[in-house]
Amino acid sequence: MITTVPERPVHADGVPLDWSEPLVPGEVVLDERVAPRGPWSGIVRAGDVLTIVDVGGNQSADFLVYAADDTDERYSAADTIAWQRNVYVRTGTVLRSNLGLPLMTVVGNEVDRQDTIGGACSKESNTLRYGHHTLYQHGCRENFLAEAARYGLGARDLVSNLNWFMNVPVEEDGSLGIVDGMSAPGKRVALRAERDVLVIVSNCPQMNNPCNDFSCTPLRMVVTRP
Ligand SMILES: [Zn+2]
């Protein structure tokens, strides 16, 4: 019997569907695609693992996480960095709240280092950095605000975020770069929820610097239950 390998399916936006598996095996309880430039949110239950797939490669996934039962407790970049005494986010990094408590743990990671100091783009920062002609473009802040509103959260609830698949090297003199990414199509990061958490993501719409390789592509969010 001759079997042929089917052609790799392609979305309408030209990006191949991703066939990679979640990083941590288990029962798949959610598997959703985040459109290029779009927002996403979901509740991840304690013990479940969220795998984020960089479907097209070098696509920044701007990421916020809150305690689901009390959103006043939310991700803190400063606490996360101070507790691990390192600015890069890698396997083993515990994403900590403003109370210093674990929200999620990085249990799998296929990119050498992940960022939590580069922040999020916005309409305002775009016009300052790249000119008034960019005013019509929405940024991650606008995605965050739109998605946060679904949970009764607003501008005061947005804090310094994580940027999965974005490369922000810290140079010897302490200066930062936002440079070509180290990710590639199908690269993944996996996060285990240490309690019930609300995750809000902006699939970064930025086209004025290399953080998305000048091509906005989909993300895939897979939640598995071990
Ligand atoms: Zn952005």
Tab-separated table of C-alpha atoms and ligand atoms in Angstrom:
chain	number	residue	atom	x	y	z
A	1	MET	CA	0.000	0.000	0.000
A	2	ILE	CA	1.343	3.404	-0.958
A	3	THR	CA	0.760	6.208	1.502
A	4	THR	CA	1.385	9.791	0.547
A	5	VAL	CA	2.262	12.554	2.962
A	6	PRO	CA	-0.489	15.182	2.805
A	7	GLU	CA	0.517	18.715	1.909
A	8	ARG	CA	1.052	20.915	4.919
A	9	PRO	CA	-2.192	22.922	5.285
A	10	VAL	CA	-1.935	26.689	5.114
A	11	HIS	CA	-4.142	29.313	6.767
A	12	ALA	CA	-5.707	32.105	4.734
A	13	ASP	CA	-2.948	34.410	5.985
A	14	GLY	CA	-0.320	32.179	4.393
A	15	VAL	CA	1.134	30.723	7.599
A	16	PRO	CA	1.333	26.933	7.755
A	17	LEU	CA	-0.813	25.243	10.411
A	18	ASP	CA	1.345	24.096	13.256
A	19	TRP	CA	1.512	20.372	13.865
A	20	SER	CA	3.752	20.405	16.908
A	21	GLU	CA	2.566	18.795	20.108
A	22	PRO	CA	2.106	20.491	23.472
A	23	LEU	CA	5.418	20.477	25.362
A	24	VAL	CA	3.945	18.604	28.327
A	25	PRO	CA	1.789	15.599	27.478
A	26	GLY	CA	-1.660	15.210	28.962
A	27	GLU	CA	-5.329	15.507	28.171
A	28	VAL	CA	-5.831	18.519	25.894
A	29	VAL	CA	-8.486	20.715	27.521
A	30	LEU	CA	-8.033	23.731	25.228
A	31	ASP	CA	-6.408	24.283	21.828
A	32	GLU	CA	-6.935	27.722	20.296
A	33	ARG	CA	-5.313	29.826	17.606
A	34	VAL	CA	-4.604	33.507	18.256
A	35	ALA	CA	-4.940	35.564	15.099
A	36	PRO	CA	-2.039	37.805	14.033
A	37	ARG	CA	-2.261	41.168	15.930
A	38	GLY	CA	-5.131	39.839	18.089
A	39	PRO	CA	-5.718	39.403	21.846
A	40	TRP	CA	-6.419	36.208	23.809
A	41	SER	CA	-7.298	35.303	27.375
A	42	GLY	CA	-8.173	32.241	29.400
A	43	ILE	CA	-8.326	30.724	32.860
A	44	VAL	CA	-5.675	28.058	33.448
A	45	ARG	CA	-6.521	25.782	36.370
A	46	ALA	CA	-3.956	24.878	39.045
A	47	GLY	CA	-1.781	22.012	37.818
A	48	ASP	CA	-2.705	22.469	34.149
A	49	VAL	CA	0.040	23.380	31.670
A	50	LEU	CA	-0.275	26.111	29.041
A	51	THR	CA	1.928	25.569	25.980
A	52	ILE	CA	2.340	28.653	23.776
A	53	VAL	CA	3.469	27.842	20.230
A	54	ASP	CA	5.288	30.438	18.113
A	55	VAL	CA	3.613	29.132	14.978
A	56	GLY	CA	5.295	31.365	12.386
A	57	GLY	CA	8.528	32.109	14.270
A	58	ASN	CA	9.838	35.224	16.060
A	59	GLN	CA	6.350	36.346	17.059
A	60	SER	CA	6.256	38.154	20.399
A	61	ALA	CA	3.537	36.918	22.762
A	62	ASP	CA	3.036	39.746	25.265
A	63	PHE	CA	1.737	38.095	28.419
A	64	LEU	CA	0.082	39.066	31.711
A	65	VAL	CA	-1.045	36.708	34.475
A	66	TYR	CA	-3.315	37.309	37.477
A	67	ALA	CA	-4.560	35.205	40.378
A	68	ALA	CA	-8.000	34.158	39.121
A	69	ASP	CA	-9.703	34.505	42.508
A	70	ASP	CA	-8.195	37.935	43.277
A	71	THR	CA	-6.893	39.899	40.290
A	72	ASP	CA	-5.321	42.475	42.645
A	73	GLU	CA	-2.603	39.833	42.913
A	74	ARG	CA	-0.855	39.864	39.549
A	75	TYR	CA	2.450	39.224	37.794
A	76	SER	CA	5.436	41.183	39.063
A	77	ALA	CA	8.505	41.362	36.835
A	78	ALA	CA	10.566	42.844	39.691
A	79	ASP	CA	9.675	40.039	42.124
A	80	THR	CA	10.281	37.384	39.463
A	81	ILE	CA	13.711	38.798	38.589
A	82	ALA	CA	14.758	39.425	42.202
A	83	TRP	CA	13.792	35.956	43.446
A	84	GLN	CA	15.797	34.175	40.730
A	85	ARG	CA	18.550	36.846	40.652
A	86	ASN	CA	18.575	36.825	36.853
A	87	VAL	CA	16.836	39.019	34.259
A	88	TYR	CA	16.205	36.224	31.763
A	89	VAL	CA	13.222	33.889	31.940
A	90	ARG	CA	14.084	30.244	31.317
A	91	THR	CA	13.039	26.720	32.287
A	92	GLY	CA	12.587	26.712	36.050
A	93	THR	CA	11.688	30.393	36.297
A	94	VAL	CA	8.806	30.934	38.719
A	95	LEU	CA	6.497	33.745	37.585
A	96	ARG	CA	5.800	35.542	40.868
A	97	SER	CA	3.086	37.914	41.945
A	98	ASN	CA	3.330	41.316	43.595
A	99	LEU	CA	3.094	39.363	46.875
A	100	GLY	CA	6.111	37.252	45.863
A	101	LEU	CA	3.978	34.120	45.482
A	102	PRO	CA	4.176	31.662	42.556
A	103	LEU	CA	1.569	32.104	39.806
A	104	MET	CA	3.109	29.878	37.130
A	105	THR	CA	6.376	27.985	36.570
A	106	VAL	CA	8.219	27.625	33.251
A	107	VAL	CA	8.373	23.830	32.870
A	108	GLY	CA	9.540	23.732	29.244
A	109	ASN	CA	11.246	26.229	26.961
A	110	GLU	CA	12.722	25.962	23.475
A	111	VAL	CA	14.185	29.494	23.240
A	112	ASP	CA	17.456	30.250	25.035
A	113	ARG	CA	16.112	33.232	26.943
A	114	GLN	CA	12.726	34.887	27.278
A	115	ASP	CA	12.116	38.538	28.118
A	116	THR	CA	10.331	40.345	30.912
A	117	ILE	CA	11.905	43.806	30.736
A	118	GLY	CA	11.115	44.987	27.183
A	119	GLY	CA	7.523	45.961	28.061
A	120	ALA	CA	4.600	46.312	25.681
A	121	CYS	CA	4.065	48.514	22.664
A	122	SER	CA	1.229	51.032	22.473
A	123	LYS	CA	-0.205	53.610	20.107
A	124	GLU	CA	1.463	56.321	22.181
A	125	SER	CA	4.931	54.779	22.214
A	126	ASN	CA	4.645	53.977	18.497
A	127	THR	CA	3.959	57.613	17.580
A	128	LEU	CA	6.857	58.798	19.758
A	129	ARG	CA	9.323	56.235	18.420
A	130	TYR	CA	8.248	55.830	14.825
A	131	GLY	CA	6.265	58.945	13.914
A	132	HIS	CA	2.731	60.268	13.848
A	133	HIS	CA	1.905	58.297	10.712
A	134	THR	CA	1.756	55.136	12.887
A	135	LEU	CA	-1.172	56.511	14.950
A	136	TYR	CA	-3.716	54.249	13.250
A	137	GLN	CA	-1.841	51.101	14.364
A	138	HIS	CA	-2.974	49.456	17.588
A	139	GLY	CA	-0.360	48.065	19.970
A	140	CYS	CA	-0.174	45.427	22.694
A	141	ARG	CA	-1.511	47.878	25.287
A	142	GLU	CA	-4.706	48.266	23.263
A	143	ASN	CA	-5.004	44.471	22.949
A	144	PHE	CA	-4.466	44.100	26.716
A	145	LEU	CA	-7.099	46.749	27.496
A	146	ALA	CA	-9.678	45.195	25.176
A	147	GLU	CA	-9.215	41.725	26.649
A	148	ALA	CA	-8.886	42.912	30.285
A	149	ALA	CA	-12.237	44.725	29.979
A	150	ARG	CA	-13.947	41.343	29.637
A	151	TYR	CA	-12.939	40.666	33.280
A	152	GLY	CA	-13.718	44.151	34.627
A	153	LEU	CA	-10.043	45.143	34.536
A	154	GLY	CA	-8.708	48.443	33.148
A	155	ALA	CA	-5.625	50.563	32.627
A	156	ARG	CA	-4.695	50.512	36.338
A	157	ASP	CA	-4.504	46.723	36.188
A	158	LEU	CA	-1.890	46.536	33.407
A	159	VAL	CA	1.607	45.901	34.766
A	160	SER	CA	5.036	45.213	33.263
A	161	ASN	CA	4.580	42.090	31.170
A	162	LEU	CA	6.458	39.093	29.828
A	163	ASN	CA	7.370	38.824	26.140
A	164	TRP	CA	7.605	35.214	25.044
A	165	PHE	CA	9.736	34.706	21.901
A	166	MET	CA	11.107	38.273	22.014
A	167	ASN	CA	14.841	38.827	22.265
A	168	VAL	CA	15.898	41.666	24.580
A	169	PRO	CA	19.595	41.190	25.354
A	170	VAL	CA	21.131	43.054	28.296
A	171	GLU	CA	24.588	44.255	27.235
A	172	GLU	CA	27.641	44.378	29.510
A	173	ASP	CA	27.043	48.043	30.264
A	174	GLY	CA	23.407	47.345	31.152
A	175	SER	CA	21.891	48.707	27.949
A	176	LEU	CA	18.961	46.898	26.332
A	177	GLY	CA	18.355	45.907	22.743
A	178	ILE	CA	15.209	44.772	20.931
A	179	VAL	CA	16.839	42.747	18.199
A	180	ASP	CA	16.175	39.859	15.860
A	181	GLY	CA	14.585	36.998	17.747
A	182	MET	CA	16.102	33.618	18.529
A	183	SER	CA	12.816	31.816	18.079
A	184	ALA	CA	11.717	29.873	14.998
A	185	PRO	CA	8.512	28.373	13.608
A	186	GLY	CA	7.024	25.858	16.047
A	187	LYS	CA	9.164	26.852	19.072
A	188	ARG	CA	7.290	26.457	22.357
A	189	VAL	CA	7.222	27.507	25.974
A	190	ALA	CA	5.222	25.650	28.629
A	191	LEU	CA	3.884	27.144	31.862
A	192	ARG	CA	2.395	25.176	34.748
A	193	ALA	CA	-0.242	27.034	36.746
A	194	GLU	CA	0.602	26.964	40.456
A	195	ARG	CA	-2.937	28.167	41.274
A	196	ASP	CA	-5.957	29.099	39.166
A	197	VAL	CA	-4.765	31.989	36.992
A	198	LEU	CA	-6.161	34.400	34.434
A	199	VAL	CA	-3.811	34.769	31.455
A	200	ILE	CA	-4.104	37.718	29.057
A	201	VAL	CA	-2.033	37.719	25.868
A	202	SER	CA	-1.441	40.206	23.071
A	203	ASN	CA	-0.215	38.675	19.849
A	204	CYS	CA	2.053	41.675	19.231
A	205	PRO	CA	0.965	43.811	16.248
A	206	GLN	CA	4.282	45.712	16.099
A	207	MET	CA	5.625	46.199	12.553
A	208	ASN	CA	8.024	49.120	13.182
A	209	ASN	CA	10.876	47.153	14.795
A	210	PRO	CA	12.280	43.602	14.476
A	211	CYS	CA	10.432	42.138	17.501
A	212	ASN	CA	8.084	40.208	15.173
A	213	ASP	CA	10.557	39.855	12.319
A	214	PHE	CA	8.389	42.424	10.433
A	215	SER	CA	5.724	39.784	9.885
A	216	CYS	CA	2.842	39.248	12.336
A	217	THR	CA	1.937	35.555	12.571
A	218	PRO	CA	-0.486	33.449	14.664
A	219	LEU	CA	0.132	31.918	18.062
A	220	ARG	CA	-1.333	28.677	19.341
A	221	MET	CA	-2.440	28.181	22.953
A	222	VAL	CA	-2.737	24.600	24.188
A	223	VAL	CA	-3.729	23.669	27.757
A	224	THR	CA	-3.019	20.129	28.903
A	225	ARG	CA	-4.036	18.387	32.102
A	226	PRO	CA	-1.347	15.915	33.216
B	1	ZN	ZN	3.645	44.712	21.038
